[in-house]
PDB file of C-alpha atoms in Angstrom:
ATOM      1  CA  ALA J   1    -128.394  86.049 -63.098  1.00 65.00           C
ATOM      2  CA  LEU J   2    -127.846  82.364 -62.457  1.00 72.00           C
ATOM      3  CA  ILE J   3    -128.883  81.171 -65.911  1.00 73.00           C
ATOM      4  CA  ARG J   4    -126.440  83.609 -67.474  1.00 71.00           C
ATOM      5  CA  LYS J   5    -123.485  81.793 -65.882  1.00 75.00           C
ATOM      6  CA  SER J   6    -121.377  79.925 -68.435  1.00 72.00           C
ATOM      7  CA  GLY J   7    -121.944  76.619 -66.634  1.00 74.00           C
ATOM      8  CA  ALA J   8    -125.733  77.015 -66.463  1.00 75.00           C
ATOM      9  CA  SER J   9    -126.207  74.899 -69.595  1.00 76.00           C
ATOM     10  CA  ARG J  10    -125.432  71.850 -67.427  1.00 81.00           C
ATOM     11  CA  PRO J  11    -128.299  70.746 -65.136  1.00 83.00           C
ATOM     12  CA  LEU J  12    -125.727  69.466 -62.665  1.00 82.00           C
ATOM     13  CA  TYR J  13    -124.256  72.960 -62.351  1.00 80.00           C
ATOM     14  CA  LEU J  14    -127.672  74.452 -61.605  1.00 84.00           C
ATOM     15  CA  ARG J  15    -128.394  71.798 -59.013  1.00 83.00           C
ATOM     16  CA  PHE J  16    -125.165  72.300 -57.083  1.00 83.00           C
ATOM     17  CA  ALA J  17    -125.302  76.069 -57.488  1.00 83.00           C
ATOM     18  CA  LEU J  18    -128.707  76.106 -55.784  1.00 83.00           C
ATOM     19  CA  ASP J  19    -127.449  73.784 -53.050  1.00 83.00           C
ATOM     20  CA  TYR J  20    -124.419  76.023 -52.529  1.00 81.00           C
ATOM     21  CA  LEU J  21    -126.574  79.167 -52.314  1.00 82.00           C
ATOM     22  CA  ARG J  22    -128.828  77.420 -49.811  1.00 83.00           C
ATOM     23  CA  MET J  23    -125.763  76.399 -47.836  1.00 82.00           C
ATOM     24  CA  ILE J  24    -124.545  80.006 -47.602  1.00 80.00           C
ATOM     25  CA  GLY J  25    -128.029  81.123 -46.631  1.00 73.00           C
ATOM     26  CA  ASN J  26    -127.541  84.918 -46.892  1.00 68.00           C
ATOM     27  CA  PHE J  27    -130.449  85.704 -49.200  1.00 68.00           C
ATOM     28  CA  GLU J  28    -130.209  89.464 -48.667  1.00 71.00           C
ATOM     29  CA  LYS J  29    -127.110  89.444 -50.869  1.00 74.00           C
ATOM     30  CA  LEU J  30    -128.335  86.716 -53.206  1.00 75.00           C
ATOM     31  CA  THR J  31    -127.619  88.592 -56.441  1.00 77.00           C
ATOM     32  CA  ASP J  32    -124.036  89.330 -55.412  1.00 77.00           C
ATOM     33  CA  GLN J  33    -123.534  85.717 -54.372  1.00 76.00           C
ATOM     34  CA  ILE J  34    -124.804  84.457 -57.735  1.00 77.00           C
ATOM     35  CA  ARG J  35    -122.434  86.778 -59.549  1.00 78.00           C
ATOM     36  CA  GLY J  36    -119.573  85.448 -57.471  1.00 78.00           C
ATOM     37  CA  LEU J  37    -120.319  81.790 -58.231  1.00 82.00           C
ATOM     38  CA  PRO J  38    -117.604  79.858 -60.084  1.00 82.00           C
ATOM     39  CA  SER J  39    -118.452  79.118 -63.700  1.00 83.00           C
ATOM     40  CA  SER J  40    -117.747  75.374 -63.761  1.00 86.00           C
ATOM     41  CA  VAL J  41    -118.985  72.399 -61.747  1.00 86.00           C
ATOM     42  CA  GLU J  42    -115.432  71.482 -60.739  1.00 89.00           C
ATOM     43  CA  ALA J  43    -114.687  74.966 -59.404  1.00 88.00           C
ATOM     44  CA  LEU J  44    -118.083  75.013 -57.676  1.00 88.00           C
ATOM     45  CA  MET J  45    -117.222  71.773 -55.837  1.00 89.00           C
ATOM     46  CA  ASP J  46    -113.976  73.340 -54.631  1.00 91.00           C
ATOM     47  CA  ALA J  47    -115.906  76.408 -53.444  1.00 89.00           C
ATOM     48  CA  VAL J  48    -118.257  74.148 -51.463  1.00 90.00           C
ATOM     49  CA  LEU J  49    -115.303  72.520 -49.684  1.00 93.00           C
ATOM     50  CA  VAL J  50    -113.688  75.873 -48.934  1.00 92.00           C
ATOM     51  CA  TYR J  51    -116.961  77.121 -47.465  1.00 89.00           C
ATOM     52  CA  LEU J  52    -117.311  73.994 -45.300  1.00 92.00           C
ATOM     53  CA  GLU J  53    -113.780  74.501 -43.982  1.00 93.00           C
ATOM     54  CA  GLY J  54    -114.682  78.052 -43.046  1.00 92.00           C
ATOM     55  CA  LEU J  55    -117.919  76.928 -41.413  1.00 89.00           C
ATOM     56  CA  CYS J  56    -116.595  73.941 -39.449  1.00 90.00           C
ATOM     57  CA  THR J  57    -112.785  74.422 -39.566  1.00 93.00           C
ATOM     58  CA  PRO J  58    -110.385  72.572 -41.930  1.00 94.00           C
ATOM     59  CA  ALA J  59    -109.678  69.963 -39.229  1.00 94.00           C
ATOM     60  CA  VAL J  60    -113.323  68.893 -39.091  1.00 94.00           C
ATOM     61  CA  ALA J  61    -113.630  68.771 -42.887  1.00 94.00           C
ATOM     62  CA  ASN J  62    -110.427  66.738 -43.133  1.00 94.00           C
ATOM     63  CA  ALA J  63    -111.715  64.310 -40.501  1.00 94.00           C
ATOM     64  CA  VAL J  64    -115.297  63.826 -41.725  1.00 95.00           C
ATOM     65  CA  LEU J  65    -115.316  64.071 -45.515  1.00 96.00           C
ATOM     66  CA  PRO J  66    -112.663  61.382 -46.248  1.00 96.00           C
ATOM     67  CA  LEU J  67    -114.636  58.863 -44.164  1.00 96.00           C
ATOM     68  CA  ILE J  68    -117.695  59.423 -46.348  1.00 96.00           C
ATOM     69  CA  ALA J  69    -115.571  59.342 -49.510  1.00 96.00           C
ATOM     70  CA  VAL J  70    -113.853  55.985 -48.913  1.00 96.00           C
ATOM     71  CA  SER J  71    -117.178  54.428 -47.844  1.00 95.00           C
ATOM     72  CA  SER J  72    -118.950  55.463 -51.051  1.00 94.00           C
ATOM     73  CA  PRO J  73    -118.372  52.117 -52.871  1.00 93.00           C
ATOM     74  CA  ILE J  74    -120.410  50.350 -50.157  1.00 92.00           C
ATOM     75  CA  SER J  75    -123.227  52.937 -50.217  1.00 89.00           C
ATOM     76  CA  GLY J  76    -121.833  55.258 -47.575  1.00 93.00           C
ATOM     77  CA  ILE J  77    -121.303  55.214 -43.830  1.00 94.00           C
ATOM     78  CA  LYS J  78    -123.771  55.180 -40.956  1.00 93.00           C
ATOM     79  CA  GLU J  79    -124.186  58.562 -39.294  1.00 91.00           C
ATOM     80  CA  ALA J  80    -123.678  57.014 -35.848  1.00 92.00           C
ATOM     81  CA  ASP J  81    -120.396  55.450 -37.000  1.00 93.00           C
ATOM     82  CA  LEU J  82    -119.277  58.733 -38.515  1.00 93.00           C
ATOM     83  CA  ARG J  83    -119.766  60.509 -35.190  1.00 92.00           C
ATOM     84  CA  SER J  84    -118.005  57.710 -33.293  1.00 93.00           C
ATOM     85  CA  VAL J  85    -114.948  57.354 -35.523  1.00 94.00           C
ATOM     86  CA  VAL J  86    -113.918  61.001 -35.913  1.00 92.00           C
ATOM     87  CA  ASP J  87    -111.918  62.801 -33.241  1.00 89.00           C
ATOM     88  CA  VAL J  88    -114.016  65.962 -33.404  1.00 90.00           C
ATOM     89  CA  PRO J  89    -117.056  67.167 -31.429  1.00 91.00           C
ATOM     90  CA  THR J  90    -120.372  65.590 -32.385  1.00 92.00           C
ATOM     91  CA  HIS J  91    -122.018  68.968 -32.937  1.00 92.00           C
ATOM     92  CA  ALA J  92    -119.357  69.805 -35.564  1.00 91.00           C
ATOM     93  CA  VAL J  93    -120.128  66.611 -37.485  1.00 92.00           C
ATOM     94  CA  CYS J  94    -123.856  67.334 -37.359  1.00 91.00           C
ATOM     95  CA  SER J  95    -123.285  70.910 -38.548  1.00 91.00           C
ATOM     96  CA  MET J  96    -121.307  69.713 -41.543  1.00 91.00           C
ATOM     97  CA  LEU J  97    -123.902  67.104 -42.536  1.00 91.00           C
ATOM     98  CA  GLN J  98    -126.664  69.673 -42.179  1.00 90.00           C
ATOM     99  CA  ALA J  99    -124.760  72.174 -44.304  1.00 89.00           C
ATOM    100  CA  LEU J 100    -124.203  69.626 -47.068  1.00 90.00           C
ATOM    101  CA  GLY J 101    -127.933  68.901 -47.164  1.00 85.00           C
ATOM    102  CA  GLY J 102    -128.985  67.994 -50.724  1.00 85.00           C
ATOM    103  CA  MET J 103    -125.401  67.228 -51.699  1.00 88.00           C
ATOM    104  CA  LEU J 104    -125.729  64.046 -49.645  1.00 91.00           C
ATOM    105  CA  GLN J 105    -127.961  61.074 -50.283  1.00 90.00           C
ATOM    106  CA  CYS J 106    -129.298  59.412 -47.162  1.00 88.00           C
ATOM    107  CA  ASP J 107    -130.509  55.843 -46.813  1.00 84.00           C
ATOM    108  CA  GLU J 108    -133.130  55.973 -44.064  1.00 79.00           C
ATOM    109  CA  GLU J 109    -133.266  52.179 -43.743  1.00 79.00           C
ATOM    110  CA  GLU J 110    -129.500  51.861 -43.237  1.00 76.00           C
ATOM    111  CA  SER J 111    -129.159  55.304 -41.574  1.00 84.00           C
ATOM    112  CA  SER J 112    -126.188  55.942 -43.848  1.00 91.00           C
ATOM    113  CA  VAL J 113    -124.929  58.962 -45.772  1.00 93.00           C
ATOM    114  CA  ASP J 114    -123.079  59.191 -49.082  1.00 95.00           C
ATOM    115  CA  PHE J 115    -122.242  61.895 -51.607  1.00 93.00           C
ATOM    116  CA  ALA J 116    -125.087  62.509 -54.043  1.00 90.00           C
ATOM    117  CA  HIS J 117    -122.821  62.819 -57.087  1.00 90.00           C
ATOM    118  CA  PRO J 118    -119.419  61.442 -58.170  1.00 91.00           C
ATOM    119  CA  MET J 119    -118.209  64.996 -58.909  1.00 90.00           C
ATOM    120  CA  LEU J 120    -118.331  65.870 -55.223  1.00 92.00           C
ATOM    121  CA  LEU J 121    -116.712  62.553 -54.335  1.00 94.00           C
ATOM    122  CA  HIS J 122    -113.885  63.303 -56.783  1.00 94.00           C
ATOM    123  CA  ALA J 123    -113.404  66.803 -55.350  1.00 94.00           C
ATOM    124  CA  VAL J 124    -113.166  65.434 -51.789  1.00 96.00           C
ATOM    125  CA  CYS J 125    -110.658  62.734 -52.768  1.00 95.00           C
ATOM    126  CA  LYS J 126    -108.571  65.233 -54.719  1.00 95.00           C
ATOM    127  CA  ARG J 127    -108.425  67.630 -51.775  1.00 95.00           C
ATOM    128  CA  TYR J 128    -108.150  65.342 -48.724  1.00 96.00           C
ATOM    129  CA  VAL J 129    -107.037  61.827 -49.744  1.00 95.00           C
ATOM    130  CA  LYS J 130    -104.825  62.376 -52.763  1.00 92.00           C
ATOM    131  CA  THR J 131    -102.429  59.472 -52.204  1.00 95.00           C
ATOM    132  CA  ASP J 132    -102.907  55.729 -51.790  1.00 94.00           C
ATOM    133  CA  LEU J 133    -101.248  55.968 -48.389  1.00 94.00           C
ATOM    134  CA  GLN J 134    -103.826  58.503 -47.184  1.00 95.00           C
ATOM    135  CA  GLN J 135    -106.689  56.373 -48.479  1.00 95.00           C
ATOM    136  CA  ARG J 136    -105.345  53.245 -46.805  1.00 95.00           C
ATOM    137  CA  ALA J 137    -105.031  55.113 -43.505  1.00 95.00           C
ATOM    138  CA  VAL J 138    -108.717  56.099 -43.617  1.00 96.00           C
ATOM    139  CA  HIS J 139    -109.747  52.560 -44.591  1.00 96.00           C
ATOM    140  CA  GLU J 140    -107.679  51.124 -41.737  1.00 95.00           C
ATOM    141  CA  LYS J 141    -109.394  53.409 -39.226  1.00 95.00           C
ATOM    142  CA  LEU J 142    -112.814  52.223 -40.401  1.00 96.00           C
ATOM    143  CA  TYR J 143    -111.668  48.592 -40.498  1.00 95.00           C
ATOM    144  CA  SER J 144    -110.436  48.726 -36.897  1.00 94.00           C
ATOM    145  CA  TYR J 145    -113.672  50.372 -35.771  1.00 95.00           C
ATOM    146  CA  ASN J 146    -115.919  47.797 -37.466  1.00 94.00           C
ATOM    147  CA  LYS J 147    -113.760  44.891 -36.340  1.00 94.00           C
ATOM    148  CA  ALA J 148    -113.954  45.967 -32.696  1.00 93.00           C
ATOM    149  CA  ILE J 149    -117.756  46.064 -32.848  1.00 93.00           C
ATOM    150  CA  CYS J 150    -118.132  42.800 -34.779  1.00 93.00           C
ATOM    151  CA  ALA J 151    -115.746  40.960 -32.434  1.00 92.00           C
ATOM    152  CA  GLU J 152    -117.859  41.763 -29.388  1.00 88.00           C
ATOM    153  CA  GLY J 153    -119.371  38.511 -28.172  1.00 82.00           C
ATOM    154  CA  GLY J 154    -117.184  36.390 -30.444  1.00 86.00           C
ATOM    155  CA  PHE J 155    -118.618  37.698 -33.728  1.00 91.00           C
ATOM    156  CA  LYS J 156    -122.131  36.693 -32.711  1.00 88.00           C
ATOM    157  CA  GLY J 157    -125.022  38.885 -33.857  1.00 84.00           C
ATOM    158  CA  ALA J 158    -122.999  41.248 -36.073  1.00 85.00           C
ATOM    159  CA  ILE J 159    -125.280  43.129 -38.468  1.00 89.00           C
ATOM    160  CA  PRO J 160    -124.778  42.450 -42.215  1.00 90.00           C
ATOM    161  CA  GLY J 161    -123.783  46.006 -43.139  1.00 90.00           C
ATOM    162  CA  ARG J 162    -121.029  46.065 -40.561  1.00 92.00           C
ATOM    163  CA  VAL J 163    -119.589  42.740 -41.730  1.00 94.00           C
ATOM    164  CA  ARG J 164    -119.511  44.017 -45.327  1.00 94.00           C
ATOM    165  CA  ALA J 165    -117.797  47.202 -44.139  1.00 94.00           C
ATOM    166  CA  LEU J 166    -115.189  45.201 -42.209  1.00 95.00           C
ATOM    167  CA  LEU J 167    -114.309  43.107 -45.262  1.00 95.00           C
ATOM    168  CA  PHE J 168    -114.289  46.063 -47.655  1.00 95.00           C
ATOM    169  CA  HIS J 169    -112.184  48.408 -45.530  1.00 96.00           C
ATOM    170  CA  GLY J 170    -109.893  45.561 -44.464  1.00 94.00           C
ATOM    171  CA  MET J 171    -109.045  44.704 -48.078  1.00 94.00           C
ATOM    172  CA  GLN J 172    -108.650  48.342 -49.110  1.00 94.00           C
ATOM    173  CA  SER J 173    -106.389  49.156 -46.162  1.00 92.00           C
ATOM    174  CA  GLN J 174    -104.314  45.991 -46.672  1.00 86.00           C
ATOM    175  CA  ALA J 175    -104.257  45.763 -42.872  1.00 79.00           C
ATOM    176  CA  PRO J 176    -102.055  42.861 -41.651  1.00 83.00           C
ATOM    177  CA  CYS J 177    -104.555  42.123 -38.877  1.00 82.00           C
ATOM    178  CA  LEU J 178    -107.139  41.113 -41.520  1.00 89.00           C
ATOM    179  CA  LEU J 179    -105.273  37.802 -41.735  1.00 90.00           C
ATOM    180  CA  GLU J 180    -106.294  37.061 -38.159  1.00 91.00           C
ATOM    181  CA  VAL J 181    -109.961  37.731 -38.886  1.00 94.00           C
ATOM    182  CA  LEU J 182    -110.055  35.686 -42.107  1.00 95.00           C
ATOM    183  CA  SER J 183    -108.591  32.680 -40.269  1.00 93.00           C
ATOM    184  CA  ASP J 184    -111.096  32.899 -37.405  1.00 94.00           C
ATOM    185  CA  LEU J 185    -113.816  30.253 -37.806  1.00 94.00           C
ATOM    186  CA  ARG J 186    -116.213  32.385 -35.773  1.00 93.00           C
ATOM    187  CA  PHE J 187    -115.891  35.202 -38.278  1.00 95.00           C
ATOM    188  CA  LEU J 188    -116.297  32.868 -41.248  1.00 95.00           C
ATOM    189  CA  GLU J 189    -119.610  31.739 -39.773  1.00 94.00           C
ATOM    190  CA  CYS J 190    -120.541  35.337 -38.939  1.00 94.00           C
ATOM    191  CA  ALA J 191    -119.903  36.475 -42.518  1.00 95.00           C
ATOM    192  CA  CYS J 192    -122.081  33.689 -43.924  1.00 95.00           C
ATOM    193  CA  VAL J 193    -124.872  34.469 -41.460  1.00 94.00           C
ATOM    194  CA  ALA J 194    -124.676  38.105 -42.618  1.00 93.00           C
ATOM    195  CA  GLY J 195    -125.044  37.080 -46.267  1.00 93.00           C
ATOM    196  CA  SER J 196    -121.439  38.027 -47.105  1.00 94.00           C
ATOM    197  CA  ALA J 197    -120.156  34.606 -48.153  1.00 94.00           C
ATOM    198  CA  PHE J 198    -119.041  35.777 -51.595  1.00 94.00           C
ATOM    199  CA  PRO J 199    -117.282  38.964 -50.357  1.00 94.00           C
ATOM    200  CA  LEU J 200    -115.609  36.680 -47.809  1.00 95.00           C
ATOM    201  CA  MET J 201    -114.356  34.349 -50.549  1.00 95.00           C
ATOM    202  CA  THR J 202    -113.073  37.351 -52.502  1.00 94.00           C
ATOM    203  CA  ALA J 203    -111.227  38.589 -49.423  1.00 94.00           C
ATOM    204  CA  LEU J 204    -109.637  35.180 -48.781  1.00 94.00           C
ATOM    205  CA  ALA J 205    -108.444  34.932 -52.395  1.00 93.00           C
ATOM    206  CA  THR J 206    -107.215  38.542 -52.582  1.00 92.00           C
ATOM    207  CA  VAL J 207    -105.373  38.621 -49.263  1.00 92.00           C
ATOM    208  CA  SER J 208    -103.719  35.246 -49.878  1.00 91.00           C
ATOM    209  CA  GLU J 209    -102.275  36.576 -53.147  1.00 90.00           C
ATOM    210  CA  ARG J 210    -101.019  39.745 -51.470  1.00 89.00           C
ATOM    211  CA  ASN J 211     -99.325  37.925 -48.606  1.00 88.00           C
ATOM    212  CA  PRO J 212     -97.000  35.092 -49.698  1.00 88.00           C
ATOM    213  CA  VAL J 213     -96.231  34.177 -46.069  1.00 86.00           C
ATOM    214  CA  ALA J 214     -99.894  33.513 -45.229  1.00 89.00           C
ATOM    215  CA  LYS J 215    -100.895  32.253 -48.679  1.00 92.00           C
ATOM    216  CA  ARG J 216    -100.836  28.557 -47.787  1.00 92.00           C
ATOM    217  CA  LYS J 217    -102.890  29.042 -44.632  1.00 93.00           C
ATOM    218  CA  LEU J 218    -105.546  31.250 -46.248  1.00 94.00           C
ATOM    219  CA  THR J 219    -105.712  28.988 -49.305  1.00 93.00           C
ATOM    220  CA  GLU J 220    -106.609  26.099 -47.007  1.00 94.00           C
ATOM    221  CA  TYR J 221    -109.497  28.136 -45.572  1.00 95.00           C
ATOM    222  CA  TYR J 222    -110.538  29.193 -49.073  1.00 94.00           C
ATOM    223  CA  ASP J 223    -110.540  25.600 -50.345  1.00 92.00           C
ATOM    224  CA  MET J 224    -112.545  24.417 -47.339  1.00 93.00           C
ATOM    225  CA  MET J 225    -115.170  27.108 -47.880  1.00 94.00           C
ATOM    226  CA  LEU J 226    -115.276  26.593 -51.658  1.00 92.00           C
ATOM    227  CA  VAL J 227    -115.957  22.856 -51.448  1.00 88.00           C
ATOM    228  CA  HIS J 228    -118.760  23.225 -48.910  1.00 90.00           C
ATOM    229  CA  LEU J 229    -120.070  26.679 -49.860  1.00 90.00           C
ATOM    230  CA  PRO J 230    -123.559  25.603 -51.032  1.00 89.00           C
ATOM    231  CA  GLN J 231    -124.208  23.914 -47.693  1.00 90.00           C
ATOM    232  CA  ILE J 232    -122.574  26.628 -45.592  1.00 93.00           C
ATOM    233  CA  ILE J 233    -124.554  29.426 -47.254  1.00 93.00           C
ATOM    234  CA  HIS J 234    -127.804  27.775 -46.176  1.00 92.00           C
ATOM    235  CA  ARG J 235    -126.503  26.586 -42.807  1.00 92.00           C
ATOM    236  CA  PRO J 236    -123.581  28.774 -41.643  1.00 93.00           C
ATOM    237  CA  GLN J 237    -123.341  26.853 -38.379  1.00 90.00           C
ATOM    238  CA  LEU J 238    -121.730  24.042 -40.394  1.00 92.00           C
ATOM    239  CA  VAL J 239    -118.462  26.012 -40.588  1.00 93.00           C
ATOM    240  CA  PHE J 240    -117.172  24.489 -37.346  1.00 92.00           C
ATOM    241  CA  GLN J 241    -118.211  20.980 -38.389  1.00 92.00           C
ATOM    242  CA  VAL J 242    -116.567  21.280 -41.797  1.00 92.00           C
ATOM    243  CA  ALA J 243    -113.362  22.646 -40.249  1.00 92.00           C
ATOM    244  CA  SER J 244    -113.268  19.908 -37.605  1.00 91.00           C
ATOM    245  CA  ASN J 245    -113.643  17.244 -40.269  1.00 90.00           C
ATOM    246  CA  SER J 246    -110.892  18.713 -42.458  1.00 90.00           C
ATOM    247  CA  PRO J 247    -107.581  16.796 -42.625  1.00 88.00           C
ATOM    248  CA  ASP J 248    -105.656  17.198 -39.369  1.00 86.00           C
ATOM    249  CA  ASN J 249    -102.653  18.801 -41.073  1.00 89.00           C
ATOM    250  CA  LEU J 250    -104.698  21.758 -42.377  1.00 91.00           C
ATOM    251  CA  ALA J 251    -105.188  25.121 -40.691  1.00 93.00           C
ATOM    252  CA  PRO J 252    -109.026  24.887 -40.351  1.00 93.00           C
ATOM    253  CA  ALA J 253    -108.794  21.619 -38.384  1.00 91.00           C
ATOM    254  CA  THR J 254    -106.106  23.101 -36.126  1.00 91.00           C
ATOM    255  CA  ALA J 255    -108.283  26.163 -35.477  1.00 92.00           C
ATOM    256  CA  ALA J 256    -111.332  24.004 -34.723  1.00 91.00           C
ATOM    257  CA  LYS J 257    -109.437  22.104 -32.029  1.00 88.00           C
ATOM    258  CA  LYS J 258    -108.858  25.396 -30.180  1.00 87.00           C
ATOM    259  CA  LEU J 259    -112.550  26.287 -30.165  1.00 84.00           C
ATOM    260  CA  GLU J 260    -115.296  24.886 -28.023  1.00 71.00           C
ATOM    261  CA  ALA J 261    -118.181  23.637 -30.145  1.00 66.00           C
ATOM    262  CA  THR J 262    -121.563  25.259 -29.639  1.00 65.00           C
ATOM    263  CA  GLY J 263    -124.590  23.137 -30.412  1.00 64.00           C
ATOM    264  CA  SER J 264    -124.580  19.692 -32.018  1.00 71.00           C
ATOM    265  CA  TRP J 265    -122.326  18.704 -34.878  1.00 77.00           C
ATOM    266  CA  MET J 266    -121.391  15.540 -36.771  1.00 83.00           C
ATOM    267  CA  LYS J 267    -117.904  14.101 -36.436  1.00 81.00           C
ATOM    268  CA  TRP J 268    -116.623  12.023 -39.336  1.00 79.00           C
ATOM    269  CA  GLU J 269    -114.886   8.849 -38.182  1.00 76.00           C
ATOM    270  CA  ASN J 270    -113.375   8.232 -41.629  1.00 71.00           C
ATOM    271  CA  LYS J 271    -112.155  11.741 -42.465  1.00 71.00           C
ATOM    272  CA  ASP J 272    -108.963  12.214 -44.471  1.00 70.00           C
ATOM    273  CA  SER J 273    -105.878  12.241 -42.281  1.00 67.00           C
ATOM    274  CA  GLU J 274    -104.076  14.622 -44.594  1.00 69.00           C
ATOM    275  CA  LYS J 275    -104.709  16.835 -47.599  1.00 65.00           C
ATOM    276  CA  GLY J 276    -104.569  15.076 -50.920  1.00 56.00           C
ATOM    277  CA  MET J 277    -106.397  11.887 -49.915  1.00 53.00           C
ATOM    278  CA  CYS J 278    -109.000  12.650 -52.597  1.00 62.00           C
ATOM    279  CA  VAL J 279    -107.652  10.989 -55.756  1.00 68.00           C
ATOM    280  CA  GLN J 280    -110.602  11.390 -58.116  1.00 72.00           C
ATOM    281  CA  ARG J 281    -113.585  13.699 -58.627  1.00 72.00           C
ATOM    282  CA  MET J 282    -116.520  12.533 -60.718  1.00 75.00           C
ATOM    283  CA  GLN J 283    -118.150  15.313 -62.746  1.00 76.00           C
ATOM    284  CA  GLY J 284    -121.611  15.381 -64.288  1.00 77.00           C
ATOM    285  CA  SER J 285    -124.319  15.158 -61.647  1.00 73.00           C
ATOM    286  CA  SER J 286    -126.128  18.451 -61.056  1.00 72.00           C
ATOM    287  CA  GLN J 287    -128.136  17.130 -58.081  1.00 79.00           C
ATOM    288  CA  LYS J 288    -127.372  15.362 -54.821  1.00 80.00           C
ATOM    289  CA  VAL J 289    -125.859  11.882 -55.170  1.00 85.00           C
ATOM    290  CA  LEU J 290    -127.883   9.461 -53.048  1.00 87.00           C
ATOM    291  CA  CYS J 291    -126.299   6.060 -53.776  1.00 90.00           C
ATOM    292  CA  CYS J 292    -123.236   4.517 -55.383  1.00 90.00           C
ATOM    293  CA  THR J 293    -121.708   1.128 -56.155  1.00 92.00           C
ATOM    294  CA  PHE J 294    -118.668  -0.479 -57.816  1.00 92.00           C
ATOM    295  CA  SER J 295    -118.632  -3.216 -60.448  1.00 92.00           C
ATOM    296  CA  PRO J 296    -117.374  -6.626 -59.241  1.00 92.00           C
ATOM    297  CA  ASP J 297    -114.044  -6.134 -61.027  1.00 92.00           C
ATOM    298  CA  GLY J 298    -113.614  -2.613 -59.550  1.00 89.00           C
ATOM    299  CA  LYS J 299    -113.181  -0.999 -62.964  1.00 91.00           C
ATOM    300  CA  TRP J 300    -116.525   0.826 -63.072  1.00 92.00           C
ATOM    301  CA  PHE J 301    -118.346   3.049 -60.654  1.00 90.00           C
ATOM    302  CA  ALA J 302    -122.091   3.887 -60.795  1.00 93.00           C
ATOM    303  CA  CYS J 303    -124.005   6.520 -58.864  1.00 91.00           C
ATOM    304  CA  GLY J 304    -127.588   7.748 -58.760  1.00 90.00           C
ATOM    305  CA  GLY J 305    -129.041  10.983 -57.481  1.00 87.00           C
ATOM    306  CA  SER J 306    -132.156  13.036 -56.973  1.00 86.00           C
ATOM    307  CA  ASP J 307    -132.185  13.883 -60.702  1.00 85.00           C
ATOM    308  CA  TRP J 308    -133.307  10.269 -61.404  1.00 88.00           C
ATOM    309  CA  VAL J 309    -130.196   9.607 -63.472  1.00 90.00           C
ATOM    310  CA  VAL J 310    -127.643   6.801 -63.071  1.00 92.00           C
ATOM    311  CA  ARG J 311    -124.159   7.653 -64.289  1.00 92.00           C
ATOM    312  CA  VAL J 312    -121.401   5.113 -64.895  1.00 93.00           C
ATOM    313  CA  TYR J 313    -117.751   6.191 -64.655  1.00 93.00           C
ATOM    314  CA  ASN J 314    -114.395   4.654 -65.451  1.00 91.00           C
ATOM    315  CA  VAL J 315    -112.635   4.378 -62.078  1.00 88.00           C
ATOM    316  CA  SER J 316    -109.098   4.826 -63.438  1.00 87.00           C
ATOM    317  CA  THR J 317    -109.820   7.918 -65.555  1.00 87.00           C
ATOM    318  CA  GLY J 318    -112.887   9.395 -63.822  1.00 86.00           C
ATOM    319  CA  LYS J 319    -114.551   9.904 -67.206  1.00 89.00           C
ATOM    320  CA  GLU J 320    -118.283   9.415 -67.604  1.00 90.00           C
ATOM    321  CA  ARG J 321    -119.005   6.365 -69.778  1.00 90.00           C
ATOM    322  CA  LEU J 322    -122.782   5.863 -69.618  1.00 91.00           C
ATOM    323  CA  VAL J 323    -125.888   7.856 -68.626  1.00 92.00           C
ATOM    324  CA  LEU J 324    -129.125   6.030 -67.786  1.00 90.00           C
ATOM    325  CA  GLU J 325    -132.146   8.261 -67.374  1.00 88.00           C
ATOM    326  CA  GLY J 326    -135.070   6.928 -65.335  1.00 72.00           C
TER     327      GLY J 326
END
């Protein structure tokens, strides 16, 4: 009876039809249930959601399914977080996840759940989070939850997945309080420790463009991170040092003065007093520069690095004039 359905030519239809029949579980009336199946995948997805609402109430479905849906771009949401965030009984959440069964994909290592196919994701979004405002509200709930956990202990020891979730949901929700997190040196270090330096840079750039009032402040943090990113990625604890040695009139230096340093760090005695002290950048060397010198007349500048190459530059223009390979 199942293969005679008009949608049976699509393997996806057969897969979800079998999952739906398993979900219903009344095999004594299996033939009647097959006859009553919708004929398209889209209609079948809607039937699944209607059945879940009848099984666990519409309130539970409306609370649980959108959380999974908006978390899909970051490979789902942890089951423990799902039970903690929703305002419904834990047993109701577990019943819904159990009913969905094969329609979910579970990452055992991350203990997370996600929809197994974009068709189901689309059906959930269409039914429960149709507008941008609804989606932002769900993202903001998840952002606030992840921020509260990450902030415990001053952002120390936050797990990588939670940091990624905080950044993702914070940007999607456009939450104003994300500005506070992105300008917290402890979080900047935390994000780099968690391997989320590049998502962090994306967040700084995106939020600064969205918020003209905070653009200057966030741009100063972005520039600080960008200049020192190779070093910070390998040694995230350098965030405080880099901020402290930033020009005094910039936001990172101001923030560093309010924090108490942990561990040892190097203070620059000759740091720039204000932004813009750098008047020239010499391009060309792909390795660390280990030594440099000026010509007696001050018109030429030579530097050598770990690539065994000496480069000579014109001081006034910054252009490379000569390359001596050793």
